[in-house]
Amino acid sequence: SNGNGNDNDNDNDNGNSRTTSRSRFRLGYVTDVEGNIDYFLKFVQHSHVLTIQYWDTKTLILALKEEAYFVYGGDAVDKGPGDIRLVHALVALKRRYPHRVYLLVGNRDLNKLRFVAELSQEDLTRPLPDIPPPHWDPTAPSLLEYLTHKQQQQGDNSNINNTNIDIQTLNTRTNRLQYMLTHTLGCPQTFEFRREELGILLNNDEDEDEDDDEDGTNNFIDDETVVDSFLEEIQIGGSLYEYLSLADVAIVIGTTLFCHGAVDRHTMGFVPKLDTKFENPTSKPKAGRSFISSTSRSNGDSDAVSEWTEALNEYLKIGLNDYNQRPNWNANRTSRGGEALLALQNRAAMWGRSIVSNCYGDGGCITTSYATEVRKERQLDDDTDDNDDDDNNNGVDDPLLFENTSSDPMDTDVSQWLLQNGIHRVVVGHKPTGDSPAVLSADYTGVEIVSADTSFS
């Protein structure tokens, strides 16, 4: 899904194809709104490309100004009571202006593909000791440890021996989802945010004055309804599923490349294998496809970056189709559909090559001396590019070494490859860098880097 300022567009605002002149080209971008719909509405009010066509607290309809483009940079959900409404609005906008609106996948969007398998009735019968903690976070508790702690808390609150509380009675979809959100997805408030949003969406306007809850709704939303909502939204017909089906991993518009995470020496030109597992690999997996051989080209009209982004976007579509075919575990619980997409957004599973989750600003600032020292100490910059099926690990022998590290936005090997392929700017989100985007001037490498996550998380 590559675009440029001269694309013909058959959008529904007037039904006419037209060519956007360079002099009138304008593009709007925002990323990592994460369900904070009030924040998004403020953005639209200040936007030069989007307008609010309709808003009544339940439904948001957006319009795109003529000859304008809009890119949403990923991470649409989790940190506010507006997940469903925001994603519905973005999906509708993309469908209305398919050639001028682009949606990118973020880690918070892709990782919800876990829900169907991990909240299934079959998984509820699995022995709790067999369920490991998240492979990418050695400090996180396992589900058994989480439920044991909950068992102790309930015993203390009831002034009874906690051993009288059968831990299996706590092994519910609700508790599993709350465990996942809190300890594996980094969003402990999301369950209650969803309850709040469902209260708004299911509220009967004509009954507003009857027994309103504190949030202004008159519907008590029980836990099971909340769990059902999370599952519905990530299956066909659900807002988040529809978002993923219309989204891209990376796009090129003009001379600018957009992705959620980072283009660095590990991610550039790399496309994973379609059978990549969502786990810590024991050694560096080989690439499914690699486009970094184009660094040897000296001409400026190479299409390697465009071919690379198209391959990544095809990877997304194949992975989503796999998820549709088999969203649950296989009989041996060794595989599930869409696992390659869960791996794509996970640094450890990608051996540090996640274009979705690698990050220039992991720590709040880019190009710090500390970040450089960490990369050097962990020998990350020595890790061999995955070229010509090279599976040499070099200095890196543990995929967890890539966690909590910052990509180098001043890497000249990366900028040379981008420039040779006509890219002069990279725009990303993923981790916040302050109240305004952090911009690395093109004076350093010839490529401007814009790290534009200004969210509160």
Tab-separated table of C-alpha atoms in Angstrom:
chain	number	residue	atom	x	y	z
A	1	SER	CA	0.000	0.000	0.000
A	2	ASN	CA	2.317	2.692	-1.210
A	3	GLY	CA	1.070	6.137	-2.103
A	4	ASN	CA	2.364	9.463	-3.225
A	5	GLY	CA	1.136	12.966	-3.779
A	6	ASN	CA	0.239	12.247	-7.386
A	7	ASP	CA	-2.000	9.182	-6.935
A	8	ASN	CA	-5.421	9.159	-8.551
A	9	ASP	CA	-8.139	8.765	-5.932
A	10	ASN	CA	-11.676	7.423	-6.253
A	11	ASP	CA	-12.831	8.448	-2.790
A	12	ASN	CA	-16.460	8.815	-1.877
A	13	ASP	CA	-16.445	12.523	-1.029
A	14	ASN	CA	-17.236	13.545	-4.607
A	15	GLY	CA	-16.870	10.376	-6.649
A	16	ASN	CA	-14.425	11.948	-9.096
A	17	SER	CA	-10.872	10.855	-9.812
A	18	ARG	CA	-8.410	13.652	-9.471
A	19	THR	CA	-4.698	14.230	-9.330
A	20	THR	CA	-3.259	15.904	-6.268
A	21	SER	CA	-0.784	18.591	-7.230
A	22	ARG	CA	2.430	18.771	-5.253
A	23	SER	CA	1.749	22.396	-4.326
A	24	ARG	CA	-1.527	21.457	-2.616
A	25	PHE	CA	-0.399	18.170	-1.059
A	26	ARG	CA	-1.018	17.990	2.689
A	27	LEU	CA	-0.719	15.005	5.016
A	28	GLY	CA	-1.875	14.600	8.606
A	29	TYR	CA	-0.490	12.035	11.021
A	30	VAL	CA	-1.196	10.918	14.561
A	31	THR	CA	-0.234	7.769	16.403
A	32	ASP	CA	-0.665	5.888	19.691
A	33	VAL	CA	-3.993	7.392	20.716
A	34	GLU	CA	-4.643	4.106	22.554
A	35	GLY	CA	-8.363	4.513	23.097
A	36	ASN	CA	-8.174	8.045	24.481
A	37	ILE	CA	-10.995	9.402	22.356
A	38	ASP	CA	-11.008	12.846	24.006
A	39	TYR	CA	-7.345	13.227	23.057
A	40	PHE	CA	-8.152	12.206	19.489
A	41	LEU	CA	-11.046	14.670	19.246
A	42	LYS	CA	-8.699	17.478	20.297
A	43	PHE	CA	-6.277	16.384	17.597
A	44	VAL	CA	-9.005	16.503	14.954
A	45	GLN	CA	-10.089	19.962	16.104
A	46	HIS	CA	-6.557	21.204	15.396
A	47	SER	CA	-6.074	19.140	12.244
A	48	HIS	CA	-5.695	20.675	8.789
A	49	VAL	CA	-6.771	17.442	7.072
A	50	LEU	CA	-9.566	15.904	9.185
A	51	THR	CA	-12.926	17.258	10.288
A	52	ILE	CA	-15.610	15.900	12.602
A	53	GLN	CA	-18.717	15.264	10.531
A	54	TYR	CA	-20.773	13.777	13.381
A	55	TRP	CA	-20.223	13.059	17.075
A	56	ASP	CA	-22.789	12.137	19.738
A	57	THR	CA	-20.586	10.312	22.324
A	58	LYS	CA	-21.567	6.950	20.772
A	59	THR	CA	-20.630	7.465	17.135
A	60	LEU	CA	-17.791	9.432	15.559
A	61	ILE	CA	-17.820	10.108	11.811
A	62	LEU	CA	-14.755	11.756	10.293
A	63	ALA	CA	-14.248	13.458	6.943
A	64	LEU	CA	-11.025	14.065	5.026
A	65	LYS	CA	-10.430	17.378	3.309
A	66	GLU	CA	-9.901	17.417	-0.442
A	67	GLU	CA	-6.423	16.545	-1.682
A	68	ALA	CA	-5.339	15.690	1.861
A	69	TYR	CA	-3.866	12.441	3.140
A	70	PHE	CA	-4.052	10.922	6.622
A	71	VAL	CA	-1.912	8.255	8.292
A	72	TYR	CA	-2.768	6.660	11.628
A	73	GLY	CA	0.451	5.235	13.048
A	74	GLY	CA	-0.851	2.295	15.084
A	75	ASP	CA	-1.748	1.421	18.694
A	76	ALA	CA	-5.398	2.413	18.574
A	77	VAL	CA	-6.471	0.703	21.797
A	78	ASP	CA	-5.894	0.033	25.502
A	79	LYS	CA	-5.398	3.229	27.511
A	80	GLY	CA	-8.810	4.913	27.434
A	81	PRO	CA	-12.567	4.278	27.305
A	82	GLY	CA	-12.795	4.855	23.555
A	83	ASP	CA	-11.295	1.762	21.906
A	84	ILE	CA	-14.389	0.643	20.014
A	85	ARG	CA	-15.560	4.095	18.938
A	86	LEU	CA	-12.113	5.266	17.847
A	87	VAL	CA	-11.394	2.129	15.844
A	88	HIS	CA	-14.843	2.203	14.221
A	89	ALA	CA	-14.184	5.807	13.158
A	90	LEU	CA	-10.755	4.983	11.710
A	91	VAL	CA	-12.096	1.955	9.839
A	92	ALA	CA	-14.968	3.973	8.374
A	93	LEU	CA	-12.557	6.731	7.345
A	94	LYS	CA	-10.291	4.238	5.572
A	95	ARG	CA	-13.238	2.726	3.711
A	96	ARG	CA	-14.502	6.149	2.689
A	97	TYR	CA	-11.112	7.338	1.413
A	98	PRO	CA	-9.260	4.104	0.591
A	99	HIS	CA	-6.469	5.757	-1.416
A	100	ARG	CA	-5.768	8.685	0.887
A	101	VAL	CA	-6.114	7.153	4.365
A	102	TYR	CA	-3.619	4.628	5.727
A	103	LEU	CA	-3.812	2.662	8.965
A	104	LEU	CA	-0.693	1.053	10.433
A	105	VAL	CA	-0.532	-1.879	12.824
A	106	GLY	CA	0.978	-1.352	16.253
A	107	ASN	CA	1.887	-3.903	18.880
A	108	ARG	CA	-1.269	-3.070	20.860
A	109	ASP	CA	-3.388	-3.844	17.821
A	110	LEU	CA	-1.719	-7.106	16.833
A	111	ASN	CA	-1.300	-8.604	20.293
A	112	LYS	CA	-5.077	-8.865	20.766
A	113	LEU	CA	-4.973	-11.823	18.377
A	114	ARG	CA	-3.990	-13.810	21.471
A	115	PHE	CA	-7.426	-13.545	23.033
A	116	VAL	CA	-9.406	-16.164	21.110
A	117	ALA	CA	-7.005	-19.027	21.858
A	118	GLU	CA	-5.992	-18.016	25.365
A	119	LEU	CA	-9.540	-17.335	26.587
A	120	SER	CA	-11.099	-20.397	24.958
A	121	GLN	CA	-12.926	-23.070	26.919
A	122	GLU	CA	-10.253	-25.557	25.829
A	123	ASP	CA	-7.511	-23.421	27.312
A	124	LEU	CA	-9.430	-23.033	30.573
A	125	THR	CA	-9.102	-26.796	31.085
A	126	ARG	CA	-5.344	-26.752	30.621
A	127	PRO	CA	-3.383	-27.444	33.844
A	128	LEU	CA	-2.345	-24.106	35.326
A	129	PRO	CA	1.288	-25.178	35.966
A	130	ASP	CA	1.641	-25.809	32.209
A	131	ILE	CA	0.959	-22.184	31.305
A	132	PRO	CA	4.238	-20.231	31.275
A	133	PRO	CA	4.680	-16.537	32.032
A	134	PRO	CA	5.248	-14.198	29.070
A	135	HIS	CA	8.457	-15.260	27.347
A	136	TRP	CA	9.626	-11.671	26.846
A	137	ASP	CA	9.346	-10.578	30.498
A	138	PRO	CA	11.194	-12.716	33.063
A	139	THR	CA	9.856	-10.526	35.898
A	140	ALA	CA	6.170	-11.166	35.162
A	141	PRO	CA	4.212	-13.721	37.219
A	142	SER	CA	2.715	-16.820	35.670
A	143	LEU	CA	-1.055	-17.240	35.565
A	144	LEU	CA	-0.811	-19.739	38.430
A	145	GLU	CA	1.154	-17.250	40.533
A	146	TYR	CA	-1.377	-14.533	39.735
A	147	LEU	CA	-4.339	-16.701	40.727
A	148	THR	CA	-2.540	-17.928	43.857
A	149	HIS	CA	-2.020	-14.323	44.918
A	150	LYS	CA	-5.689	-13.624	44.210
A	151	GLN	CA	-6.631	-16.678	46.270
A	152	GLN	CA	-4.613	-15.357	49.205
A	153	GLN	CA	-6.159	-11.903	48.882
A	154	GLN	CA	-9.685	-13.292	48.929
A	155	GLY	CA	-8.867	-15.443	51.926
A	156	ASP	CA	-7.474	-12.459	53.810
A	157	ASN	CA	-10.506	-10.352	52.960
A	158	SER	CA	-12.887	-13.092	54.091
A	159	ASN	CA	-10.985	-13.890	57.299
A	160	ILE	CA	-10.909	-17.544	56.324
A	161	ASN	CA	-8.172	-19.974	55.512
A	162	ASN	CA	-7.284	-19.227	51.911
A	163	THR	CA	-6.761	-22.924	51.228
A	164	ASN	CA	-10.530	-23.290	51.516
A	165	ILE	CA	-10.872	-21.293	48.306
A	166	ASP	CA	-10.429	-23.634	45.360
A	167	ILE	CA	-8.037	-21.959	42.951
A	168	GLN	CA	-9.927	-23.525	40.052
A	169	THR	CA	-12.937	-21.370	40.903
A	170	LEU	CA	-10.689	-18.383	40.172
A	171	ASN	CA	-9.583	-19.836	36.835
A	172	THR	CA	-12.182	-17.892	34.843
A	173	ARG	CA	-12.161	-15.997	31.563
A	174	THR	CA	-12.455	-12.751	33.500
A	175	ASN	CA	-9.450	-13.417	35.722
A	176	ARG	CA	-7.403	-14.700	32.790
A	177	LEU	CA	-8.161	-11.607	30.747
A	178	GLN	CA	-7.331	-9.319	33.649
A	179	TYR	CA	-4.073	-11.217	34.136
A	180	MET	CA	-3.203	-10.830	30.451
A	181	LEU	CA	-4.008	-7.131	30.396
A	182	THR	CA	-2.107	-6.406	33.606
A	183	HIS	CA	0.956	-8.617	33.341
A	184	THR	CA	1.431	-9.384	29.644
A	185	LEU	CA	-0.042	-6.400	27.768
A	186	GLY	CA	0.868	-3.504	30.046
A	187	CYS	CA	-2.630	-2.044	30.402
A	188	PRO	CA	-4.141	-2.871	33.813
A	189	GLN	CA	-7.008	-0.372	33.483
A	190	THR	CA	-8.246	-1.589	30.105
A	191	PHE	CA	-10.862	-3.981	31.503
A	192	GLU	CA	-12.616	-1.168	33.375
A	193	PHE	CA	-12.174	1.206	30.427
A	194	ARG	CA	-14.046	-1.321	28.286
A	195	ARG	CA	-16.808	-1.650	30.880
A	196	GLU	CA	-17.144	2.139	30.862
A	197	GLU	CA	-17.294	2.295	27.078
A	198	LEU	CA	-19.877	-0.477	26.846
A	199	GLY	CA	-21.979	1.433	29.360
A	200	ILE	CA	-21.938	4.416	27.022
A	201	LEU	CA	-22.626	2.389	23.891
A	202	LEU	CA	-25.440	0.342	25.422
A	203	ASN	CA	-27.086	3.228	27.246
A	204	ASN	CA	-30.666	4.047	26.250
A	205	ASP	CA	-30.926	7.783	25.662
A	206	GLU	CA	-34.623	7.952	26.536
A	207	ASP	CA	-33.945	6.331	29.915
A	208	GLU	CA	-31.096	8.639	30.903
A	209	ASP	CA	-32.832	9.907	34.033
A	210	GLU	CA	-33.547	6.474	35.464
A	211	ASP	CA	-31.021	5.136	37.966
A	212	ASP	CA	-27.932	6.481	36.208
A	213	ASP	CA	-24.593	5.020	37.177
A	214	GLU	CA	-21.738	7.338	38.128
A	215	ASP	CA	-20.516	7.527	34.538
A	216	GLY	CA	-23.885	8.690	33.277
A	217	THR	CA	-25.098	5.331	32.004
A	218	ASN	CA	-27.946	3.249	33.353
A	219	ASN	CA	-26.594	-0.147	32.383
A	220	PHE	CA	-24.568	-2.343	34.683
A	221	ILE	CA	-22.065	-4.104	32.461
A	222	ASP	CA	-21.071	-7.427	34.021
A	223	ASP	CA	-17.661	-9.058	33.683
A	224	GLU	CA	-18.783	-11.662	31.146
A	225	THR	CA	-20.134	-8.957	28.859
A	226	VAL	CA	-16.768	-7.201	29.013
A	227	VAL	CA	-14.905	-10.404	28.143
A	228	ASP	CA	-17.310	-11.120	25.290
A	229	SER	CA	-16.648	-7.643	23.917
A	230	PHE	CA	-12.884	-8.159	23.790
A	231	LEU	CA	-13.403	-11.414	21.896
A	232	GLU	CA	-16.009	-9.992	19.515
A	233	GLU	CA	-13.850	-7.018	18.557
A	234	ILE	CA	-10.963	-9.214	17.395
A	235	GLN	CA	-13.078	-11.548	15.240
A	236	ILE	CA	-14.638	-10.974	11.816
A	237	GLY	CA	-17.067	-8.078	12.065
A	238	GLY	CA	-15.376	-6.653	15.150
A	239	SER	CA	-13.863	-3.192	14.941
A	240	LEU	CA	-10.282	-4.189	15.746
A	241	TYR	CA	-10.347	-7.127	13.357
A	242	GLU	CA	-11.624	-4.854	10.594
A	243	TYR	CA	-8.855	-2.385	11.429
A	244	LEU	CA	-6.214	-5.091	11.001
A	245	SER	CA	-7.780	-6.249	7.741
A	246	LEU	CA	-7.455	-2.729	6.286
A	247	ALA	CA	-4.092	-1.874	7.819
A	248	ASP	CA	-0.468	-2.043	6.695
A	249	VAL	CA	2.809	-2.780	8.447
A	250	ALA	CA	4.623	0.009	6.604
A	251	ILE	CA	3.878	2.442	3.797
A	252	VAL	CA	5.788	4.849	1.592
A	253	ILE	CA	4.213	8.159	0.600
A	254	GLY	CA	6.475	10.264	-1.570
A	255	THR	CA	9.909	10.154	0.078
A	256	THR	CA	8.581	9.336	3.570
A	257	LEU	CA	8.396	5.878	5.129
A	258	PHE	CA	5.852	5.281	7.895
A	259	CYS	CA	5.911	2.366	10.339
A	260	HIS	CA	5.042	1.876	14.000
A	261	GLY	CA	8.449	0.983	15.433
A	262	ALA	CA	11.827	1.707	13.844
A	263	VAL	CA	13.901	1.166	10.739
A	264	ASP	CA	17.321	0.182	12.036
A	265	ARG	CA	20.174	-2.141	11.093
A	266	HIS	CA	18.147	-5.110	12.329
A	267	THR	CA	14.748	-4.364	10.800
A	268	MET	CA	15.728	-2.775	7.472
A	269	GLY	CA	14.855	-4.994	4.545
A	270	PHE	CA	13.860	-7.888	6.818
A	271	VAL	CA	10.695	-9.934	6.348
A	272	PRO	CA	10.172	-12.842	8.784
A	273	LYS	CA	9.322	-16.388	7.816
A	274	LEU	CA	5.615	-17.164	7.824
A	275	ASP	CA	6.077	-19.989	10.334
A	276	THR	CA	7.804	-17.786	12.931
A	277	LYS	CA	6.840	-18.831	16.468
A	278	PHE	CA	5.640	-16.502	19.212
A	279	GLU	CA	8.393	-17.533	21.618
A	280	ASN	CA	12.037	-16.934	22.469
A	281	PRO	CA	14.043	-18.582	19.672
A	282	THR	CA	17.152	-20.490	20.706
A	283	SER	CA	19.125	-18.989	17.835
A	284	LYS	CA	18.665	-16.229	15.303
A	285	PRO	CA	15.979	-17.310	12.815
A	286	LYS	CA	16.697	-16.887	9.127
A	287	ALA	CA	14.766	-14.301	7.182
A	288	GLY	CA	11.787	-15.261	5.084
A	289	ARG	CA	12.864	-12.593	2.603
A	290	SER	CA	15.599	-9.973	2.679
A	291	PHE	CA	15.896	-6.759	0.707
A	292	ILE	CA	19.114	-5.380	2.189
A	293	SER	CA	21.261	-6.535	-0.718
A	294	SER	CA	20.177	-3.259	-2.297
A	295	THR	CA	22.747	-1.451	-0.135
A	296	SER	CA	25.224	-2.288	-2.864
A	297	ARG	CA	23.298	-0.178	-5.372
A	298	SER	CA	24.530	3.347	-5.854
A	299	ASN	CA	21.707	4.624	-8.016
A	300	GLY	CA	18.874	6.583	-6.493
A	301	ASP	CA	15.948	4.944	-8.245
A	302	SER	CA	15.945	1.567	-6.523
A	303	ASP	CA	12.580	0.100	-5.494
A	304	ALA	CA	13.922	-2.083	-2.678
A	305	VAL	CA	12.137	-0.163	0.095
A	306	SER	CA	8.826	-0.236	-1.760
A	307	GLU	CA	9.240	-3.946	-2.454
A	308	TRP	CA	10.116	-4.509	1.201
A	309	THR	CA	7.051	-2.680	2.542
A	310	GLU	CA	4.829	-4.515	0.069
A	311	ALA	CA	6.267	-7.828	1.287
A	312	LEU	CA	5.635	-6.852	4.917
A	313	ASN	CA	2.055	-5.910	4.109
A	314	GLU	CA	1.533	-9.201	2.299
A	315	TYR	CA	2.937	-10.951	5.390
A	316	LEU	CA	0.228	-9.215	7.438
A	317	LYS	CA	-2.541	-10.343	5.092
A	318	ILE	CA	-1.328	-13.955	5.028
A	319	GLY	CA	-1.021	-13.991	8.811
A	320	LEU	CA	-4.519	-12.613	9.276
A	321	ASN	CA	-5.942	-15.220	6.913
A	322	ASP	CA	-4.147	-17.912	8.918
A	323	TYR	CA	-5.771	-16.490	12.060
A	324	ASN	CA	-9.196	-16.697	10.409
A	325	GLN	CA	-8.666	-20.324	9.450
A	326	ARG	CA	-7.555	-21.501	12.905
A	327	PRO	CA	-7.730	-18.915	15.707
A	328	ASN	CA	-7.439	-21.607	18.404
A	329	TRP	CA	-4.573	-23.874	19.413
A	330	ASN	CA	-3.909	-27.096	17.564
A	331	ALA	CA	-4.338	-30.383	19.439
A	332	ASN	CA	-0.795	-30.325	20.820
A	333	ARG	CA	-0.987	-26.617	21.660
A	334	THR	CA	2.141	-26.002	19.601
A	335	SER	CA	0.630	-23.703	16.995
A	336	ARG	CA	-2.274	-21.325	16.380
A	337	GLY	CA	-3.370	-19.189	13.473
A	338	GLY	CA	-1.893	-15.726	13.311
A	339	GLU	CA	1.098	-16.688	15.432
A	340	ALA	CA	3.433	-15.068	12.903
A	341	LEU	CA	1.702	-11.727	13.548
A	342	LEU	CA	2.082	-12.115	17.305
A	343	ALA	CA	5.767	-12.738	16.661
A	344	LEU	CA	6.006	-9.740	14.333
A	345	GLN	CA	5.171	-7.347	17.175
A	346	ASN	CA	7.487	-9.012	19.696
A	347	ARG	CA	11.176	-8.065	19.793
A	348	ALA	CA	12.327	-11.294	21.396
A	349	ALA	CA	10.471	-13.539	18.938
A	350	MET	CA	11.932	-11.484	16.065
A	351	TRP	CA	15.466	-11.625	17.506
A	352	GLY	CA	15.449	-7.850	17.690
A	353	ARG	CA	14.025	-7.368	14.179
A	354	SER	CA	10.508	-6.123	14.903
A	355	ILE	CA	9.614	-3.172	12.705
A	356	VAL	CA	6.534	-2.877	14.943
A	357	SER	CA	8.224	-2.819	18.365
A	358	ASN	CA	11.824	-1.749	17.842
A	359	CYS	CA	12.056	1.837	18.949
A	360	TYR	CA	14.220	4.942	18.687
A	361	GLY	CA	12.890	6.328	21.955
A	362	ASP	CA	12.805	3.427	24.398
A	363	GLY	CA	13.431	5.491	27.488
A	364	GLY	CA	11.821	8.771	26.468
A	365	CYS	CA	14.569	10.320	24.348
A	366	ILE	CA	16.400	9.447	21.142
A	367	THR	CA	20.163	9.518	20.405
A	368	THR	CA	21.354	9.449	24.014
A	369	SER	CA	24.866	8.419	24.970
A	370	TYR	CA	23.352	5.928	27.430
A	371	ALA	CA	21.419	4.213	24.631
A	372	THR	CA	24.642	3.928	22.641
A	373	GLU	CA	26.434	2.422	25.647
A	374	VAL	CA	23.682	-0.165	26.145
A	375	ARG	CA	23.847	-1.234	22.506
A	376	LYS	CA	27.619	-1.495	22.721
A	377	GLU	CA	27.541	-3.421	25.999
A	378	ARG	CA	25.038	-5.910	24.582
A	379	GLN	CA	26.886	-6.054	21.241
A	380	LEU	CA	23.623	-5.357	19.443
A	381	ASP	CA	25.219	-3.308	16.688
A	382	ASP	CA	27.537	-6.234	15.932
A	383	ASP	CA	24.630	-8.581	15.212
A	384	THR	CA	25.002	-9.697	11.610
A	385	ASP	CA	22.422	-8.482	9.103
A	386	ASP	CA	20.268	-11.353	7.890
A	387	ASN	CA	21.733	-11.336	4.404
A	388	ASP	CA	22.101	-14.350	2.134
A	389	ASP	CA	20.572	-16.622	4.794
A	390	ASP	CA	23.310	-15.746	7.254
A	391	ASP	CA	22.293	-17.124	10.640
A	392	ASN	CA	25.431	-16.047	12.467
A	393	ASN	CA	24.475	-14.627	15.869
A	394	ASN	CA	27.761	-12.783	16.334
A	395	GLY	CA	27.795	-11.297	19.849
A	396	VAL	CA	24.100	-11.747	20.627
A	397	ASP	CA	23.120	-15.084	22.123
A	398	ASP	CA	19.919	-14.101	23.943
A	399	PRO	CA	16.924	-12.473	22.217
A	400	LEU	CA	15.957	-10.772	25.481
A	401	LEU	CA	19.010	-8.535	25.083
A	402	PHE	CA	17.000	-6.565	22.533
A	403	GLU	CA	14.345	-5.652	25.095
A	404	ASN	CA	14.431	-2.103	26.507
A	405	THR	CA	17.021	-0.853	24.058
A	406	SER	CA	16.916	2.053	21.627
A	407	SER	CA	17.533	1.826	17.906
A	408	ASP	CA	20.202	4.135	16.497
A	409	PRO	CA	18.596	6.865	14.343
A	410	MET	CA	22.064	8.034	13.246
A	411	ASP	CA	23.215	4.713	11.791
A	412	THR	CA	24.787	5.618	8.445
A	413	ASP	CA	24.400	2.082	7.060
A	414	VAL	CA	20.644	2.431	7.470
A	415	SER	CA	20.445	5.972	6.134
A	416	GLN	CA	22.556	5.031	3.101
A	417	TRP	CA	20.166	2.200	2.240
A	418	LEU	CA	17.146	4.458	2.685
A	419	LEU	CA	18.638	7.283	0.624
A	420	GLN	CA	19.640	4.925	-2.177
A	421	ASN	CA	16.000	3.885	-2.275
A	422	GLY	CA	14.628	7.418	-2.334
A	423	ILE	CA	13.608	7.689	1.342
A	424	HIS	CA	14.445	10.972	3.082
A	425	ARG	CA	12.213	10.742	6.157
A	426	VAL	CA	11.031	8.016	8.562
A	427	VAL	CA	7.997	8.668	10.783
A	428	VAL	CA	7.248	6.343	13.710
A	429	GLY	CA	5.420	6.084	17.027
A	430	HIS	CA	5.391	3.248	19.611
A	431	LYS	CA	7.052	4.852	22.660
A	432	PRO	CA	6.373	8.397	23.902
A	433	THR	CA	9.129	10.976	23.605
A	434	GLY	CA	7.395	13.919	25.294
A	435	ASP	CA	4.628	16.411	24.636
A	436	SER	CA	5.776	16.967	21.063
A	437	PRO	CA	7.424	14.741	18.457
A	438	ALA	CA	11.176	14.211	18.730
A	439	VAL	CA	12.841	15.116	15.429
A	440	LEU	CA	16.347	14.152	14.372
A	441	SER	CA	17.505	16.567	11.706
A	442	ALA	CA	18.410	15.231	8.283
A	443	ASP	CA	21.661	17.191	8.622
A	444	TYR	CA	23.201	14.214	10.431
A	445	THR	CA	22.599	11.389	7.960
A	446	GLY	CA	20.464	12.804	5.173
A	447	VAL	CA	17.373	11.079	6.601
A	448	GLU	CA	15.042	12.907	8.975
A	449	ILE	CA	13.659	10.769	11.810
A	450	VAL	CA	10.364	11.784	13.441
A	451	SER	CA	9.412	9.917	16.621
A	452	ALA	CA	5.857	11.140	17.075
A	453	ASP	CA	4.270	9.252	19.978
A	454	THR	CA	3.084	11.981	22.360
A	455	SER	CA	0.768	9.716	24.371
A	456	PHE	CA	0.658	9.613	28.147
A	457	SER	CA	1.571	5.933	28.532
